[in-house]
Coordinates of C-alpha atoms in Angstrom, one line a residue:
Chain A
M253 CA -9.3 -33.8 -18.5
L254 CA -6.8 -35.2 -21.0
D255 CA -3.9 -33.0 -21.9
N256 CA -4.4 -33.4 -25.6
E257 CA -7.8 -31.7 -25.3
I258 CA -6.1 -28.6 -24.1
S259 CA -4.6 -26.0 -26.4
Q260 CA -2.8 -22.7 -26.0
P261 CA -5.2 -19.7 -26.2
R262 CA -5.1 -17.4 -29.2
P263 CA -3.3 -14.1 -28.5
K264 CA -5.6 -11.1 -28.0
L265 CA -5.9 -9.1 -31.2
I266 CA -6.3 -5.3 -31.0
A267 CA -7.5 -3.4 -34.0
G268 CA -5.5 -0.2 -34.6
A269 CA -6.6 2.6 -36.9
K270 CA -4.7 0.8 -39.8
D271 CA -3.8 -2.7 -38.8
D272 CA -4.3 -5.5 -36.3
W273 CA -1.8 -5.8 -33.5
E274 CA -0.9 -8.3 -30.8
M275 CA 0.6 -7.7 -27.4
V276 CA 3.5 -9.4 -25.7
I277 CA 3.7 -9.3 -22.0
G278 CA 6.3 -10.4 -19.5
M279 CA 6.1 -10.0 -15.7
E280 CA 8.3 -9.6 -12.7
I281 CA 6.4 -10.6 -9.6
H282 CA 7.7 -9.5 -6.3
A283 CA 6.5 -11.9 -3.6
Q284 CA 7.3 -11.2 0.0
V285 CA 8.7 -14.3 1.7
S286 CA 6.5 -15.4 4.6
S287 CA 9.3 -15.1 7.2
K288 CA 9.0 -13.6 10.7
A289 CA 12.4 -11.8 10.4
K290 CA 14.0 -10.0 7.5
L291 CA 16.4 -11.4 4.9
F292 CA 19.6 -10.2 6.5
S293 CA 18.6 -9.0 10.0
G294 CA 16.6 -10.1 13.1
A295 CA 14.0 -7.3 12.8
S296 CA 10.4 -8.2 12.4
T297 CA 8.5 -8.2 9.1
M298 CA 5.1 -7.5 10.7
F299 CA 2.9 -5.2 8.6
G300 CA 1.4 -2.1 10.1
A301 CA 3.8 -1.5 13.0
E302 CA 4.8 1.9 14.3
P303 CA 7.1 3.6 11.8
N304 CA 10.8 2.7 12.1
S305 CA 10.2 0.3 14.9
N306 CA 11.0 -2.9 13.0
V307 CA 14.4 -1.7 12.1
S308 CA 17.8 -3.1 13.1
F309 CA 21.1 -1.3 12.6
V310 CA 21.7 -3.6 9.7
D311 CA 18.5 -2.3 8.0
A312 CA 19.4 1.3 8.8
A313 CA 22.8 0.7 7.2
M314 CA 24.8 1.9 10.2
P315 CA 28.5 1.8 9.5
G316 CA 30.1 -1.6 10.2
M317 CA 26.9 -3.6 10.3
L318 CA 27.1 -6.9 8.4
P319 CA 24.2 -8.9 6.8
V320 CA 23.6 -12.5 7.9
I321 CA 21.2 -14.5 5.7
N322 CA 17.9 -15.9 7.1
E323 CA 18.0 -19.6 6.3
Y324 CA 14.2 -19.9 6.3
C325 CA 14.0 -17.3 3.4
V326 CA 16.5 -19.4 1.4
E327 CA 14.3 -22.5 2.0
Q328 CA 11.1 -20.7 0.8
A329 CA 12.8 -19.6 -2.4
V330 CA 13.9 -23.2 -3.1
K331 CA 10.4 -24.5 -2.2
T332 CA 8.9 -21.9 -4.6
G333 CA 11.3 -23.0 -7.3
L334 CA 10.4 -26.7 -6.8
G335 CA 6.7 -25.8 -6.9
L336 CA 7.2 -24.2 -10.4
N337 CA 9.2 -27.2 -11.6
A338 CA 12.3 -25.1 -11.8
T339 CA 16.0 -25.8 -11.7
I340 CA 17.5 -25.1 -8.3
N341 CA 21.0 -23.6 -8.5
L342 CA 23.1 -25.1 -5.8
F343 CA 25.5 -22.1 -6.2
S344 CA 24.1 -18.6 -6.1
Q345 CA 25.5 -15.3 -5.2
F346 CA 24.4 -11.8 -4.0
D347 CA 25.1 -8.6 -5.9
R348 CA 24.7 -5.0 -5.1
K349 CA 22.4 -2.9 -7.2
N350 CA 23.5 0.7 -6.6
Y351 CA 21.1 3.6 -6.6
F352 CA 20.2 6.5 -4.3
Y353 CA 16.7 6.9 -2.8
P354 CA 15.8 8.1 0.7
D355 CA 14.1 4.8 1.5
L356 CA 17.2 2.8 0.7
P357 CA 19.7 3.8 3.4
Q358 CA 22.5 1.4 2.2
G359 CA 22.6 3.2 -1.2
Y360 CA 22.3 -0.3 -2.8
Q361 CA 19.9 -3.2 -2.8
I362 CA 21.3 -6.7 -2.2
S363 CA 19.9 -8.8 -5.0
Q364 CA 21.0 -11.7 -7.2
L365 CA 21.8 -10.6 -10.8
Y366 CA 24.5 -12.9 -12.1
H367 CA 23.7 -16.2 -10.2
P368 CA 20.1 -16.4 -9.1
I369 CA 19.0 -19.2 -6.6
V370 CA 16.3 -20.6 -9.0
G371 CA 16.6 -21.1 -12.8
E372 CA 14.0 -22.0 -15.4
G373 CA 10.5 -23.3 -14.6
E374 CA 7.0 -22.8 -15.8
V375 CA 3.5 -21.9 -14.7
L376 CA 0.4 -23.4 -16.4
V377 CA -2.3 -20.8 -16.6
E378 CA -5.8 -22.3 -17.2
M379 CA -8.0 -19.8 -19.1
N380 CA -11.0 -22.1 -19.5
D381 CA -11.9 -25.8 -19.8
S382 CA -10.0 -26.2 -23.1
E383 CA -7.3 -23.5 -23.1
R384 CA -4.2 -23.2 -21.1
R385 CA -1.2 -20.9 -21.4
T386 CA 2.2 -22.2 -20.5
V387 CA 4.2 -19.3 -19.2
R388 CA 8.0 -19.9 -18.9
V389 CA 9.7 -18.7 -15.8
E390 CA 13.2 -17.4 -16.5
R391 CA 14.5 -17.2 -12.9
I392 CA 13.7 -16.5 -9.3
H393 CA 16.1 -14.5 -7.1
L394 CA 16.1 -13.3 -3.5
E395 CA 16.5 -9.7 -2.8
Q396 CA 15.8 -7.0 -0.1
D397 CA 12.7 -4.8 -0.2
A398 CA 13.1 -1.1 0.1
G399 CA 11.4 1.1 2.7
K400 CA 8.3 3.2 2.3
S401 CA 8.1 6.9 1.5
V402 CA 5.0 8.9 2.3
H403 CA 4.6 11.9 0.1
D404 CA 1.2 13.3 1.1
M405 CA 1.7 14.2 4.8
D406 CA 3.5 17.5 4.1
P407 CA 3.7 19.8 1.1
N408 CA 7.5 20.2 1.3
M409 CA 8.7 17.0 2.9
S410 CA 8.6 13.3 2.3
F411 CA 8.5 10.9 5.3
V412 CA 10.5 7.7 5.3
D413 CA 9.6 4.5 7.2
L414 CA 12.3 1.8 7.1
N415 CA 10.1 -1.0 8.5
R416 CA 9.9 -2.7 5.1
T417 CA 13.6 -2.1 4.4
G418 CA 15.4 -5.5 4.1
V419 CA 12.3 -7.7 4.1
A420 CA 12.9 -10.7 1.9
L421 CA 11.4 -10.7 -1.6
M422 CA 11.4 -13.4 -4.2
E423 CA 11.4 -11.8 -7.7
I424 CA 9.8 -14.2 -10.1
V425 CA 10.7 -13.3 -13.7
S426 CA 8.6 -14.7 -16.5
R427 CA 9.5 -14.9 -20.2
P428 CA 7.4 -12.7 -22.5
D429 CA 4.8 -15.5 -23.0
I430 CA 1.6 -13.7 -21.9
R431 CA -0.5 -12.6 -24.7
G432 CA -3.4 -10.5 -23.3
P433 CA -4.6 -8.6 -20.2
E434 CA -6.8 -11.4 -19.0
E435 CA -3.9 -13.9 -19.3
A436 CA -1.8 -11.5 -17.3
A437 CA -4.3 -11.4 -14.5
A438 CA -4.8 -15.2 -14.6
Y439 CA -1.0 -15.6 -14.5
V440 CA -0.8 -13.5 -11.3
G441 CA -3.7 -15.4 -9.9
K442 CA -2.2 -18.8 -10.6
L443 CA 1.2 -17.8 -9.2
R444 CA -0.5 -16.4 -6.1
Q445 CA -2.5 -19.7 -5.7
I446 CA 0.7 -21.8 -5.9
L447 CA 2.6 -19.5 -3.4
R448 CA -0.3 -19.8 -1.0
Y449 CA -0.4 -23.6 -1.3
L450 CA 3.3 -23.7 -0.7
G451 CA 3.0 -21.3 2.2
T452 CA 6.1 -19.3 0.9
C453 CA 4.2 -16.0 0.5
D454 CA 0.8 -15.0 1.9
G455 CA -0.2 -13.4 -1.4
N456 CA -1.8 -10.4 0.2
M457 CA -1.9 -7.9 -2.7
Q458 CA -3.6 -5.1 -0.7
N459 CA -0.6 -4.9 1.7
G460 CA 1.8 -5.1 -1.2
N461 CA 3.0 -8.6 -0.3
L462 CA 2.6 -9.5 -4.0
R463 CA 3.2 -6.9 -6.6
A464 CA 4.0 -6.9 -10.3
D465 CA 6.1 -5.0 -12.8
V466 CA 4.5 -5.5 -16.2
N467 CA 6.5 -5.4 -19.4
V468 CA 4.3 -4.6 -22.4
S469 CA 5.2 -4.4 -26.1
V470 CA 3.1 -4.8 -29.3
C471 CA 3.8 -6.5 -32.6
K472 CA 2.1 -7.5 -35.8
P473 CA 0.5 -11.0 -35.9
G474 CA 3.1 -13.7 -36.7
Q475 CA 6.1 -11.8 -35.3
Y476 CA 5.8 -13.5 -31.9
E477 CA 6.0 -16.9 -33.4
L478 CA 9.2 -15.9 -35.2
Y479 CA 10.6 -14.8 -31.8
R480 CA 9.8 -18.2 -30.3
K481 CA 11.4 -20.0 -33.2
T482 CA 14.6 -18.0 -33.2
N483 CA 14.8 -16.6 -29.6
D484 CA 15.6 -13.3 -31.3
F485 CA 14.0 -10.2 -29.7
K486 CA 14.3 -8.2 -32.9
Y487 CA 10.9 -9.6 -33.9
L488 CA 9.3 -8.0 -30.9
G489 CA 8.5 -4.4 -30.3
T490 CA 10.2 -2.1 -27.8
R491 CA 8.8 -2.7 -24.4
C492 CA 7.7 -0.4 -21.6
E493 CA 7.7 -1.5 -18.0
I494 CA 4.7 -0.5 -15.8
K495 CA 5.9 -0.5 -12.2
N496 CA 4.4 -1.7 -8.9
M497 CA 0.9 -3.0 -9.7
N498 CA -0.9 -4.6 -6.9
S499 CA -4.4 -5.2 -8.2
M500 CA -5.6 -7.7 -10.8
K501 CA -8.1 -5.2 -12.2
F502 CA -5.6 -2.4 -12.6
I503 CA -3.0 -4.8 -14.2
Q504 CA -5.6 -5.5 -16.9
L505 CA -6.6 -1.8 -17.4
A506 CA -2.9 -0.7 -17.4
I507 CA -1.9 -3.3 -20.1
D508 CA -4.8 -2.4 -22.2
Y509 CA -4.1 1.4 -22.0
E510 CA -0.3 0.9 -22.6
A511 CA -0.8 -1.4 -25.6
K512 CA -3.2 1.1 -27.3
R513 CA -0.8 4.0 -26.5
Q514 CA 2.1 2.1 -28.2
I515 CA -0.1 1.2 -31.2
S516 CA -1.1 4.8 -31.8
I517 CA 2.5 6.0 -31.6
L518 CA 3.6 3.3 -34.1
E519 CA 0.7 3.9 -36.5
D520 CA 1.6 7.6 -36.5
G521 CA 5.0 6.7 -37.7
G522 CA 6.7 7.3 -34.3
E523 CA 8.9 5.1 -32.1
V524 CA 8.3 3.6 -28.7
H525 CA 11.0 4.5 -26.2
Q526 CA 12.0 1.9 -23.7
E527 CA 11.1 3.4 -20.3
T528 CA 9.6 2.8 -16.9
R529 CA 6.0 4.0 -16.5
L530 CA 3.5 4.4 -13.7
Y531 CA -0.2 3.6 -13.9
D532 CA -2.6 6.2 -12.6
A533 CA -5.8 4.5 -11.6
E534 CA -7.8 7.7 -11.3
K535 CA -7.1 8.8 -14.8
N536 CA -6.7 5.2 -16.2
E537 CA -3.5 6.0 -18.0
T538 CA 0.3 5.3 -17.8
R539 CA 2.9 8.0 -17.6
S540 CA 6.6 8.2 -17.8
M541 CA 8.7 8.0 -14.6
R542 CA 11.6 10.1 -15.8
S543 CA 13.3 10.3 -12.4
K544 CA 14.0 6.6 -12.5
E545 CA 15.6 6.8 -16.0
E546 CA 18.5 8.9 -14.9
A547 CA 19.5 6.4 -12.3
H548 CA 19.3 3.4 -14.6
D549 CA 23.0 2.7 -14.3
Y550 CA 22.9 0.3 -11.4
R551 CA 26.6 -0.6 -11.5
Y552 CA 26.0 -4.1 -10.2
F553 CA 28.9 -5.9 -8.5
P554 CA 29.2 -9.0 -6.2
C555 CA 28.4 -8.0 -2.6
P556 CA 31.6 -8.3 -0.7
D557 CA 29.8 -8.7 2.6
L558 CA 28.3 -12.1 1.6
L559 CA 29.9 -15.4 0.6
P560 CA 28.3 -17.3 -2.2
L561 CA 25.2 -19.3 -1.2
E562 CA 26.0 -23.0 -1.6
L563 CA 23.3 -25.6 -1.1
E564 CA 23.5 -29.3 -0.7
Q565 CA 21.5 -31.4 -3.1
S566 CA 20.3 -33.6 -0.2
W567 CA 18.9 -30.5 1.5
V568 CA 17.0 -29.5 -1.6
D569 CA 15.8 -33.1 -2.0
A570 CA 14.4 -33.1 1.6
I571 CA 12.4 -29.9 0.8
K572 CA 11.1 -31.6 -2.4
A573 CA 10.0 -34.7 -0.5
K574 CA 7.9 -32.5 1.8
L575 CA 6.3 -30.4 -0.9
P576 CA 2.5 -30.2 -0.4
E577 CA 0.0 -31.2 -3.0
L578 CA -0.2 -28.3 -5.5
P579 CA -3.4 -26.9 -7.1
D580 CA -3.2 -28.8 -10.4
E581 CA -2.7 -32.2 -8.7
K582 CA -5.3 -31.4 -6.1
K583 CA -7.8 -30.4 -8.8
A584 CA -7.2 -33.6 -10.8
R585 CA -7.6 -35.7 -7.6
F586 CA -10.9 -34.0 -6.7
I587 CA -12.2 -34.8 -10.2
N588 CA -11.0 -38.4 -10.2
H589 CA -11.5 -39.4 -6.6
H590 CA -14.4 -37.3 -5.5
G591 CA -16.2 -37.3 -8.9
L592 CA -16.4 -33.5 -9.2
T593 CA -16.8 -31.6 -12.4
N594 CA -13.8 -29.6 -13.8
Y595 CA -15.6 -26.4 -12.8
D596 CA -16.5 -27.5 -9.2
A597 CA -12.9 -28.8 -8.6
G598 CA -11.6 -25.5 -9.9
V599 CA -13.7 -23.4 -7.5
L600 CA -12.9 -25.6 -4.5
T601 CA -9.1 -25.7 -5.2
A602 CA -8.8 -22.0 -5.9
D603 CA -7.7 -21.5 -2.3
V604 CA -6.0 -24.1 -0.2
T605 CA -8.2 -23.4 2.9
Q606 CA -11.3 -23.9 0.8
A607 CA -9.9 -27.2 -0.6
N608 CA -9.1 -28.4 2.9
Y609 CA -12.6 -27.5 4.2
F610 CA -14.1 -29.5 1.3
E611 CA -11.9 -32.5 2.0
D612 CA -12.7 -32.5 5.7
V613 CA -16.4 -32.6 4.9
A614 CA -16.2 -35.0 1.9
K615 CA -14.4 -37.6 3.8
N616 CA -16.6 -40.8 3.7
R617 CA -19.4 -38.7 2.1
D618 CA -20.7 -38.1 -1.4
G619 CA -18.3 -35.7 -3.1
K620 CA -20.7 -34.1 -5.5
L621 CA -23.4 -33.4 -2.8
T622 CA -20.7 -32.0 -0.5
A623 CA -19.3 -29.8 -3.3
N624 CA -22.8 -28.5 -4.1
W625 CA -23.5 -27.6 -0.5
I626 CA -20.1 -25.8 -0.1
I627 CA -20.2 -23.9 -3.4
N628 CA -23.9 -23.0 -3.4
E629 CA -24.9 -22.6 0.2
L630 CA -21.8 -22.0 2.2
F631 CA -19.9 -19.8 -0.3
G632 CA -23.1 -18.0 -1.2
R633 CA -23.7 -17.2 2.5
L634 CA -20.0 -16.3 3.1
N635 CA -20.0 -13.9 0.2
K636 CA -23.1 -12.2 1.4
E637 CA -21.6 -11.6 4.8
E638 CA -18.2 -10.8 3.3
L639 CA -16.6 -13.5 5.4
I640 CA -13.6 -15.7 4.5
I641 CA -13.9 -19.5 5.0
E642 CA -11.6 -19.4 8.0
N643 CA -14.3 -17.5 9.9
S644 CA -17.3 -19.5 8.7
P645 CA -19.7 -20.0 11.6
V646 CA -20.7 -23.4 10.1
K647 CA -17.8 -25.8 10.8
T648 CA -16.9 -28.8 8.8
D649 CA -18.4 -31.3 11.3
Q650 CA -21.7 -29.4 11.3
L651 CA -22.0 -29.2 7.5
G652 CA -21.0 -32.9 7.4
Q653 CA -23.9 -33.8 9.7
I654 CA -26.3 -31.8 7.6
I655 CA -25.2 -33.7 4.5
D656 CA -25.5 -37.0 6.4
L657 CA -29.1 -36.1 7.3
I658 CA -29.8 -35.4 3.6
S659 CA -28.1 -38.6 2.4
S660 CA -30.1 -40.8 4.8
K661 CA -33.3 -39.0 3.7
E662 CA -34.0 -38.0 7.3
I663 CA -34.5 -34.4 6.1
S664 CA -35.5 -33.0 2.7
G665 CA -33.3 -30.6 0.7
K666 CA -35.6 -27.8 1.5
I667 CA -35.5 -28.5 5.3
A668 CA -31.8 -28.9 5.0
K669 CA -31.5 -25.3 3.9
E670 CA -33.6 -24.1 6.9
L671 CA -31.4 -26.3 9.2
F672 CA -28.2 -24.7 7.6
E673 CA -29.7 -21.3 8.4
I674 CA -30.3 -22.2 12.1
V675 CA -26.7 -23.6 12.4
W676 CA -25.3 -20.5 10.8
E677 CA -27.2 -18.2 13.1
K678 CA -27.2 -20.0 16.4
G679 CA -24.7 -22.9 16.0
G680 CA -25.4 -26.2 17.6
N681 CA -25.4 -29.8 16.7
P682 CA -27.5 -30.4 13.5
K683 CA -28.7 -33.9 14.5
D684 CA -30.0 -32.6 17.8
I685 CA -31.6 -29.6 16.2
V686 CA -33.6 -31.8 13.8
K687 CA -34.8 -33.9 16.8
E688 CA -35.7 -30.9 19.0
K689 CA -37.5 -29.0 16.3
G690 CA -39.2 -32.1 14.8
M691 CA -37.7 -31.3 11.4
A692 CA -37.3 -35.0 10.3
Q693 CA -38.9 -35.9 7.0
V694 CA -42.0 -38.0 7.2
T695 CA -41.3 -41.1 5.2
D696 CA -44.1 -43.0 7.0
V697 CA -46.3 -43.9 4.1
V698 CA -49.4 -44.2 6.2
A699 CA -49.1 -40.7 7.7
I700 CA -48.5 -39.2 4.3
E701 CA -51.4 -41.2 2.8
T702 CA -53.8 -39.6 5.4
E703 CA -52.8 -36.2 4.2
V704 CA -53.0 -37.1 0.6
D705 CA -56.5 -38.5 1.1
K706 CA -57.6 -35.4 2.9
I707 CA -56.4 -33.0 0.2
I708 CA -58.0 -35.2 -2.5
S709 CA -61.4 -35.3 -0.8
E710 CA -61.4 -31.6 -0.1
N711 CA -60.7 -30.7 -3.7
P712 CA -62.9 -32.8 -6.1
D713 CA -62.8 -30.1 -8.8
Q714 CA -59.0 -30.1 -9.0
V715 CA -59.1 -33.9 -9.1
E716 CA -61.3 -33.8 -12.2
K717 CA -59.1 -31.3 -13.9
A718 CA -56.0 -33.2 -13.1
K719 CA -57.4 -36.3 -14.7
T720 CA -57.5 -34.5 -18.1
N721 CA -54.3 -32.5 -17.4
P722 CA -51.8 -34.7 -15.5
K723 CA -49.5 -31.7 -15.1
L724 CA -51.8 -30.5 -12.3
A725 CA -50.7 -33.4 -10.1
G726 CA -47.9 -31.1 -9.0
W727 CA -50.4 -28.8 -7.3
F728 CA -51.4 -31.7 -5.0
V729 CA -47.8 -32.5 -4.2
G730 CA -47.4 -28.8 -3.2
Q731 CA -50.5 -28.9 -1.0
V732 CA -49.4 -32.0 0.8
L733 CA -45.9 -30.6 1.4
K734 CA -47.5 -27.4 2.7
A735 CA -49.8 -29.3 5.1
T736 CA -46.8 -31.2 6.5
S737 CA -44.6 -28.0 6.6
G738 CA -42.2 -29.5 4.0
K739 CA -41.4 -32.6 6.1
A740 CA -43.1 -35.1 3.8
N741 CA -40.8 -36.9 1.4
P742 CA -41.7 -35.3 -2.0
A743 CA -40.9 -38.6 -3.9
V744 CA -43.3 -40.6 -1.7
V745 CA -46.0 -37.9 -1.9
S746 CA -45.8 -37.8 -5.7
E747 CA -46.0 -41.5 -6.0
L748 CA -49.1 -41.7 -3.8
I749 CA -50.9 -38.9 -5.7
N750 CA -50.2 -40.6 -9.0
K751 CA -51.6 -43.8 -7.7
K752 CA -54.7 -42.3 -6.2
I753 CA -55.7 -39.9 -9.0
F754 CA -54.6 -41.8 -12.1
K755 CA -55.0 -45.4 -10.9
Chain B
M298 CA 41.0 2.7 -20.3
S299 CA 41.0 6.4 -19.8
I300 CA 38.2 8.4 -18.1
D301 CA 37.2 11.6 -19.8
K302 CA 35.6 14.7 -18.3
D303 CA 32.0 13.6 -19.1
T304 CA 32.4 10.1 -17.7
A305 CA 33.9 11.7 -14.5
A306 CA 30.9 14.0 -14.2
R307 CA 28.4 11.1 -14.8
V308 CA 30.1 8.9 -12.2
A309 CA 30.1 11.8 -9.7
N310 CA 26.4 12.4 -10.3
L311 CA 25.6 8.7 -9.8
A312 CA 27.5 8.7 -6.6
R313 CA 25.8 12.0 -5.5
I314 CA 29.1 13.8 -5.2
S315 CA 29.3 17.4 -6.3
I316 CA 32.4 18.3 -8.1
P317 CA 32.9 21.8 -9.4
D318 CA 33.4 22.0 -13.2
E319 CA 37.0 23.3 -13.0
E320 CA 38.1 20.3 -10.9
L321 CA 36.6 17.7 -13.3
E322 CA 39.6 17.7 -15.6
N323 CA 41.9 16.8 -12.8
V324 CA 39.5 14.2 -11.3
A325 CA 39.3 12.5 -14.7
K326 CA 43.1 12.4 -14.9
E327 CA 43.4 10.9 -11.5
L328 CA 40.8 8.3 -12.1
S329 CA 42.5 7.4 -15.4
S330 CA 45.8 6.9 -13.7
I331 CA 44.2 4.7 -11.0
I332 CA 42.5 2.6 -13.5
G333 CA 45.7 2.4 -15.6
F334 CA 47.5 1.1 -12.6
M335 CA 44.9 -1.5 -11.9
E336 CA 44.9 -2.6 -15.5
Q337 CA 48.3 -4.2 -15.0
L338 CA 46.2 -7.1 -13.5
N339 CA 44.8 -7.8 -16.9
E340 CA 48.2 -9.3 -17.8
V341 CA 47.5 -12.2 -15.5
N342 CA 45.8 -15.1 -17.3
V343 CA 42.8 -16.1 -15.2
D344 CA 41.1 -18.4 -17.7
N345 CA 39.4 -21.3 -15.8
V346 CA 40.1 -19.8 -12.4
D347 CA 37.1 -19.3 -10.2
P348 CA 36.8 -16.0 -8.4
M349 CA 38.2 -16.2 -4.9
T350 CA 35.5 -15.3 -2.4
S351 CA 37.3 -16.1 0.8
V352 CA 40.9 -16.8 1.8
T353 CA 39.9 -19.8 3.8
P354 CA 37.3 -22.3 2.6
T355 CA 34.2 -21.0 4.6
L356 CA 30.5 -21.4 4.1
L357 CA 28.1 -18.5 4.2
K358 CA 26.9 -18.0 7.8
K359 CA 23.1 -18.3 8.3
R360 CA 20.6 -17.2 10.9
T361 CA 17.4 -18.8 11.9
D362 CA 14.0 -17.1 11.4
V363 CA 13.7 -15.5 14.8
V364 CA 12.9 -11.9 15.6
N365 CA 15.6 -10.7 18.0
D366 CA 16.2 -7.1 16.9
G367 CA 14.3 -3.8 16.3
N368 CA 12.1 -1.9 18.6
Q369 CA 14.6 0.9 18.9
Q370 CA 12.9 3.7 17.0
S371 CA 14.5 6.5 18.9
K372 CA 18.0 5.1 18.4
V373 CA 17.4 4.5 14.7
L374 CA 16.2 8.1 14.3
S375 CA 18.9 9.7 16.6
N376 CA 21.3 10.6 13.8
A377 CA 18.6 12.0 11.5
P378 CA 18.7 15.8 10.7
D379 CA 14.9 15.9 10.9
T380 CA 12.1 13.6 12.0
R381 CA 8.3 13.8 12.3
E382 CA 6.1 11.4 14.2
G383 CA 8.6 8.5 14.0
F384 CA 9.4 9.1 10.4
F385 CA 12.7 10.4 8.8
A386 CA 11.7 13.7 7.3
V387 CA 13.5 14.4 4.0
P388 CA 13.2 17.0 1.2
K389 CA 10.2 16.1 -1.0
V390 CA 11.0 13.3 -3.4
V391 CA 8.3 12.5 -6.0
D392 CA 8.4 10.2 -9.0

């Protein structure tokens, strides 16, 4: 696909009661770093542990405890920055963001406001074959996660678990370049895909390892372009921030609801107030989080417990040299090298384990045939059983053998599906199974000819009909295949029948 | 810069410190005098001077990604006024 065939998608238009409106969306993605230990302590990051068991005295903010930074987390932030083609800041610094909440024992979160570790980058979000949105990334900074409060175990009490307190997060902040709910979901999807390729975050949204704060505002058509030209936010509407979304579906519903809410306020002559809102999935609405508003004065200041984080360019270069192949490059290579369509390459590179599975099988084999078998048969079967590819009972070498048997015409496509089924259910070596069960395709012309002659002599009426209506020849092919339990090579059968009936 | 009564009340609220109304006037006055004293530093010209982060040139100490702490639930909870089933139990907080 050539770049000049790809354009930016049109912004989604919403019809209000009076006018047409557009939405402008920016996102802050919190991605949990894939580290074993926390950002500033040696406690484990393991999900689902006994409450308050993964807690060091640093995380519990005991007096006199000092934070020591986890080097691996720094490396992952740099790697993520490089993966988004972003500037790496060799000098960055940690600041304290002060607020009180029971799941934040320090009374402040260590974050990076003034000097983040990663500067400007971008994410290319493909919407379809011909449209792609470029979303600018403003910055990525490292920060501590907060603990977890449970509110529904007791009517008068909240319960606090500090296991998540101090786990490393990368906050990836986009510019307001996203122009519709579908684009927002696609942006999260693309970012998740890149993070998983890089191995810097596992992207598990269900466990909250990837969550998004979504900033939504609305404007009249044309205003956004003025903002891009001048960089002046006065052309955009007042934004509201929807906190803590961890589902692609709900992100879209929440944005849709929020944009419509703002439009109806504005069309009634009202004003949108900048505020933090929460999405209620049960009612499909957003509502104001007033309690957070009062505490909005975070009184940031440089964290006196931590020296500035200074990196060597050579260290950054070494990480860059070892960067894995990223989704866009891999997709282009699958198209150019393995001869796949844009669609097939997109499906296979959606996840790095899928892409690796494909490459294992496609090595020295026909790429298109391999892609068809993985996408249609394997993925179809995995979806049906709700399995992920890591747990596929059919391994790459087994699928490879099945494809070899098809390529060498030893088995027909139909038999191959039966063979796949046997390998899926019972395992085993496909080549041996074909031998044992006598599944090999009969390409022996003499043997097939015997069957053809038999069918022709048994059905003289059909032969007469076929002579006036050549389409009926297919019926004979079917009969022969049936008689040979599908093992006869259909091309050979068809050729013989044509020769014998229409000669 | 002088701190008025309202600012003193707001700062106290943000720091979760309760100050009776009749003491606010005095607290505001004290804060103003402390800030006034510190403001003498503004007389020093620090243009083009980087903030000093350490008295000796030192690099930030780092740790490797190894789990070597935690598994001490009872110790972590031992100072808590109230606990339930391994959790800290606190007065209900809901957004």
